[in-house]
Coordinates of N, CA and C in Angstrom, one line a residue:
X1 N -9.6 20.7 15.3 CA -10.2 21.5 16.5 C -9.1 22.2 17.1
X2 N -9.6 23.6 17.2 CA -8.8 24.5 18.0 C -8.8 24.3 19.4
X3 N -7.7 24.8 20.1 CA -7.8 24.7 21.5 C -8.8 25.3 22.2
X4 N -9.3 26.7 21.7 CA -10.4 27.3 22.6 C -11.7 26.4 22.2
X5 N -12.0 25.7 21.1 CA -13.0 24.8 20.9 C -13.0 23.7 21.7
X6 N -11.9 23.0 21.8 CA -11.7 21.8 22.7 C -12.1 22.3 24.1
X7 N -11.5 23.4 24.6 CA -11.7 23.8 25.9 C -13.3 24.0 26.2
X8 N -14.0 24.7 25.2 CA -15.5 24.9 25.5 C -16.3 23.5 25.3
X9 N -15.9 22.7 24.5 CA -16.5 21.4 24.5 C -16.2 20.6 25.8
X10 N -15.0 20.6 26.2 CA -14.6 19.9 27.3 C -15.3 20.5 28.6
X11 N -15.5 21.8 28.7 CA -16.3 22.5 29.8 C -17.8 22.2 29.8
X12 N -18.5 22.2 28.6 CA -19.6 21.9 28.5 C -20.1 20.3 28.8
X13 N -19.1 19.5 28.4 CA -19.3 18.0 28.7 C -19.1 17.7 30.3
X14 N -18.2 18.5 30.9 CA -18.0 18.4 32.4 C -19.3 18.9 33.1
X15 N -19.8 20.0 32.6 CA -21.0 20.6 33.2 C -22.1 19.7 33.3
X16 N -22.2 19.0 32.0 CA -23.5 18.2 31.6 C -23.4 16.9 32.6
X17 N -22.2 16.5 32.9 CA -22.0 15.3 33.7 C -22.3 15.7 35.2
X18 N -21.7 16.8 35.6 CA -21.9 17.4 37.0 C -23.4 17.5 37.4
X19 N -24.2 18.1 36.4 CA -25.5 18.4 36.7 C -26.4 17.2 36.3
X20 N -25.9 15.9 36.1 CA -26.5 14.9 35.9 C -27.3 14.7 34.5
X21 N -27.0 15.4 33.6 CA -27.8 15.4 32.3 C -27.2 14.0 31.5
X22 N -26.0 13.7 31.7 CA -25.6 12.4 31.0 C -24.8 11.6 32.0
X23 N -24.9 10.2 31.7 CA -24.4 9.2 32.7 C -22.8 9.3 32.6
X24 N -22.2 8.3 33.6 CA -20.9 8.2 33.6 C -20.3 7.5 32.3
X25 N -21.0 6.6 31.9 CA -20.7 5.8 30.6 C -20.4 6.8 29.5
X26 N -21.6 7.6 29.4 CA -21.6 8.5 28.2 C -20.6 9.5 28.4
X27 N -20.4 10.1 29.5 CA -19.3 11.1 29.7 C -17.9 10.5 29.2
X28 N -17.7 9.2 29.8 CA -16.4 8.6 29.5 C -16.3 8.4 27.9
X29 N -17.3 8.0 27.3 CA -17.1 7.8 25.8 C -17.0 9.0 25.1
X30 N -17.8 9.9 25.4 CA -17.7 11.4 24.9 C -16.4 12.1 25.1
X31 N -15.8 11.9 26.4 CA -14.6 12.5 26.7 C -13.5 11.8 25.7
X32 N -13.5 10.5 25.7 CA -12.5 9.9 25.0 C -12.6 10.4 23.6
X33 N -13.6 10.4 23.0 CA -13.9 10.7 21.5 C -13.4 12.2 21.4
X34 N -13.9 13.2 22.3 CA -13.3 14.5 22.2 C -11.7 14.6 22.3
X35 N -11.1 14.0 23.3 CA -9.6 13.8 23.5 C -9.0 13.3 22.1
X36 N -9.6 12.4 21.4 CA -9.1 11.7 20.2 C -8.9 12.7 19.2
X37 N -10.1 13.4 19.0 CA -10.3 14.3 17.8 C -9.2 15.4 18.1
X38 N -9.0 16.0 19.3 CA -8.0 17.1 19.7 C -6.8 16.7 19.2
X39 N -6.4 15.4 19.8 CA -5.0 14.8 19.7 C -4.8 14.6 18.1
X40 N -5.8 14.1 17.3 CA -5.5 13.7 16.1 C -5.2 15.1 15.1
X41 N -6.0 16.3 15.6 CA -5.6 17.4 14.9 C -4.1 17.7 15.2
X42 N -3.8 17.6 16.6 CA -2.3 18.1 16.9 C -1.3 17.2 16.1
X43 N -1.6 15.9 16.0 CA -0.7 15.1 15.2 C -0.6 15.4 13.7
X44 N -1.8 15.9 13.1 CA -1.9 16.1 11.8 C -1.0 17.4 11.5
X45 N -1.2 18.3 12.5 CA -0.4 19.4 12.4 C 1.1 19.2 12.3
X46 N 1.5 18.4 13.3 CA 2.9 18.1 13.5 C 3.4 17.3 12.2
X47 N 2.8 16.4 11.6 CA 3.0 15.7 10.5 C 3.2 16.7 9.4
X48 N 2.3 17.6 9.4 CA 2.5 18.8 8.2 C 3.8 19.3 8.3
X49 N 4.1 19.6 9.6 CA 5.6 20.3 9.7 C 6.6 19.7 9.3
X50 N 6.5 18.3 9.5 CA 7.6 17.3 9.1 C 7.5 17.3 7.6
X51 N 6.3 17.1 7.0 CA 6.3 17.1 5.5 C 7.0 18.3 4.9
X52 N 6.7 19.4 5.6 CA 7.2 20.8 5.0 C 8.8 20.8 5.1
X53 N 9.1 20.4 6.3 CA 10.7 20.3 6.3 C 11.3 19.4 5.3
X54 N 10.7 18.2 5.3 CA 11.4 17.2 4.1 C 11.3 17.8 2.6
X55 N 10.3 18.6 2.4 CA 10.1 19.1 0.9 C 10.7 20.4 0.8
X56 N 11.3 21.1 1.7 CA 12.0 22.3 1.7 C 13.3 22.1 0.8
X57 N 13.6 23.1 0.0 CA 15.0 23.0 -0.8 C 16.3 23.0 -0.1
X58 N 16.3 23.5 1.3 CA 17.6 23.3 2.0 C 17.1 22.6 3.3
X59 N 17.0 21.2 3.0 CA 16.7 20.3 4.1 C 18.0 19.7 4.9
X60 N 19.1 20.1 4.4 CA 20.4 19.8 5.0 C 20.6 18.0 5.2
X61 N 20.4 17.4 4.1 CA 20.6 16.1 4.0 C 19.5 15.2 4.4
X62 N 18.4 15.6 4.8 CA 17.2 14.8 5.2 C 16.8 14.3 4.2
X63 N 16.5 12.9 4.4 CA 15.7 12.0 3.5 C 14.4 11.7 3.7
X64 N 13.6 11.6 2.7 CA 12.2 11.2 2.8 C 12.1 9.9 3.1
X65 N 11.3 9.4 4.2 CA 11.2 8.0 4.6 C 9.8 7.7 4.1
X66 N 9.6 6.6 3.2 CA 8.5 6.0 2.7 C 8.0 4.9 3.7
X67 N 6.9 4.8 4.0 CA 6.4 3.8 4.8 C 5.2 2.9 3.9
X68 N 5.3 1.6 4.1 CA 4.6 0.7 3.5 C 3.9 -0.1 4.4
X69 N 2.6 -0.9 4.1 CA 2.1 -1.8 5.0 C 2.9 -3.0 5.4
X70 N 2.9 -3.3 6.6 CA 3.7 -4.5 7.1 C 3.3 -5.8 6.4
X71 N 4.4 -6.6 5.9 CA 3.8 -7.9 5.3 C 4.5 -9.0 6.2
X72 N 4.0 -10.3 5.7 CA 4.5 -11.4 6.4 C 6.0 -11.5 6.4
X73 N 6.6 -11.2 5.4 CA 7.9 -11.5 5.1 C 8.7 -10.2 5.3
X74 N 8.3 -9.2 6.0 CA 9.1 -7.9 6.2 C 10.1 -8.3 7.1
X75 N 11.3 -7.7 6.9 CA 12.4 -8.1 7.7 C 13.1 -6.7 8.2
X76 N 13.9 -6.8 9.3 CA 14.6 -5.7 9.7 C 16.1 -6.1 9.7
X77 N 16.9 -5.2 9.2 CA 18.5 -5.5 9.1 C 19.0 -4.9 10.3
X78 N 20.5 -5.1 10.3 CA 21.0 -4.8 11.5 C 21.1 -3.5 12.1
X79 N 20.7 -2.5 11.4 CA 20.6 -1.1 11.8 C 19.3 -0.8 12.2
X80 N 18.3 -1.8 12.1 CA 16.9 -1.6 12.5 C 16.0 -0.8 11.3
X81 N 14.7 -0.7 11.7 CA 13.9 -0.1 10.8 C 12.9 0.7 11.4
X82 N 12.4 1.8 10.8 CA 11.4 2.6 11.5 C 10.0 2.1 11.2
X83 N 9.2 2.1 12.3 CA 7.6 1.7 12.0 C 6.8 2.9 12.4
X84 N 5.6 3.1 12.0 CA 4.9 4.0 12.1 C 3.5 3.6 12.8
X85 N 3.1 4.3 13.8 CA 2.0 3.9 14.6 C 0.7 4.2 13.6
X86 N -0.2 3.3 13.7 CA -1.5 3.3 12.6 C -2.4 4.4 13.2
X87 N -2.3 4.7 14.6 CA -3.4 5.7 15.1 C -2.7 7.1 15.2
X88 N -1.5 7.3 15.8 CA -1.0 8.7 15.8 C 0.0 9.1 14.7
X89 N 0.6 8.1 14.2 CA 1.4 8.4 13.1 C 2.9 8.6 13.5
X90 N 3.3 8.6 14.8 CA 4.6 8.6 15.3 C 5.5 7.6 15.0
X91 N 6.8 7.8 14.8 CA 7.6 6.7 14.5 C 8.4 6.2 15.7
X92 N 8.8 4.9 15.5 CA 9.9 4.3 16.7 C 10.6 3.4 15.8
X93 N 11.9 3.1 16.2 CA 12.7 2.1 15.6 C 12.7 0.8 16.3
X94 N 12.7 -0.2 15.5 CA 12.6 -1.6 16.1 C 13.9 -2.3 15.3
X95 N 14.2 -3.4 16.1 CA 15.5 -4.2 15.6 C 14.9 -5.7 15.2
X96 N 13.8 -6.0 15.6 CA 13.4 -7.3 15.1 C 11.8 -7.3 14.9
X97 N 11.2 -8.2 14.4 CA 9.8 -8.3 14.2 C 9.3 -9.4 14.7
X98 N 9.8 -10.0 16.0 CA 9.2 -11.1 16.7 C 8.4 -10.9 17.6
X99 N 7.2 -10.2 17.3 CA 6.2 -9.8 18.1 C 4.8 -9.9 17.2
X100 N 3.7 -10.0 18.0 CA 2.4 -10.1 17.3 C 1.6 -8.9 17.5
X101 N 1.9 -8.1 18.5 CA 1.2 -6.8 18.9 C 2.2 -5.9 19.4
X102 N 2.0 -4.6 19.5 CA 3.0 -3.6 20.1 C 2.2 -2.3 20.6
X103 N 2.7 -1.8 21.6 CA 2.2 -0.7 22.2 C 2.9 0.5 21.6
X104 N 2.3 1.5 21.3 CA 3.0 2.9 20.8 C 3.5 3.6 21.8
X105 N 4.7 4.0 21.8 CA 5.2 4.7 22.9 C 4.7 6.1 23.1
X106 N 4.0 6.6 22.2 CA 3.7 8.1 22.3 C 2.1 8.1 22.7
X107 N 1.4 7.2 22.2 CA -0.2 7.3 22.5 C -0.6 6.0 23.1
X108 N 0.2 5.2 23.6 CA -0.1 3.8 24.1 C -1.2 3.0 23.6
X109 N -1.4 3.1 22.2 CA -2.4 2.3 21.4 C -1.8 1.0 21.2
X110 N -2.5 0.1 21.6 CA -2.1 -1.4 21.4 C -2.6 -1.8 19.9
X111 N -1.8 -2.3 19.1 CA -2.3 -2.8 17.7 C -1.5 -4.0 17.3
X112 N -2.0 -5.0 16.4 CA -1.5 -5.9 15.8 C -0.4 -5.5 14.9
X113 N 0.5 -6.5 14.6 CA 1.7 -6.4 13.8 C 1.4 -5.8 12.5
X114 N 0.3 -6.4 11.9 CA 0.1 -6.1 10.5 C -0.6 -4.8 10.3
X115 N -1.1 -4.0 11.3 CA -1.6 -2.8 11.3 C -0.6 -1.6 11.2
X116 N 0.5 -2.0 11.7 CA 1.7 -0.9 11.5 C 2.2 -0.8 10.1
X117 N 2.8 0.3 10.0 CA 3.5 0.6 8.7 C 5.0 0.7 9.0
X118 N 5.8 0.2 8.0 CA 7.1 -0.2 8.1 C 8.0 0.7 7.1
X119 N 9.1 1.2 7.3 CA 10.1 1.7 6.5 C 10.2 0.8 5.1
X120 N 10.1 1.6 4.0 CA 10.3 0.8 2.9 C 12.0 0.6 2.7
X121 N 12.1 -0.6 2.2 CA 13.7 -0.9 2.0 C 14.0 -0.4 0.6
X122 N 15.5 -0.5 0.5 CA 16.1 0.0 -0.7 C 15.7 -1.0 -2.0
X123 N 15.5 -2.2 -1.7 CA 15.4 -3.0 -2.9 C 13.8 -3.5 -2.9
X124 N 12.9 -2.9 -2.2 CA 11.5 -3.2 -2.3 C 10.9 -2.2 -3.3
X125 N 9.8 -2.7 -3.9 CA 9.2 -1.9 -4.9 C 7.7 -1.3 -4.3

């Protein structure tokens, strides 16, 4: 969804609510869905840029990080591991896995530990 398309849909949704065509709960639900679709497009575009940087021939020592689903016996070493948000795809570093749920720092999405993706270790298959 492009920015202009998002702005047009947002304006029509606001007008429908102000004119009384839709209820407050419908407005809130549609607003959240619209924002999620727009943000998802933005994150996909950002992920494509990161992928393009990784696969370019002159990447200046960048290493591709492979993420795998979190397991019950996943561990973090002394220097931590990267985990990836299941909703937005942003990464953050953790130094322990002694938690059952976690908020994403970029999108504030709360999800269970097993939903997150963790950086694959050097000895894992």
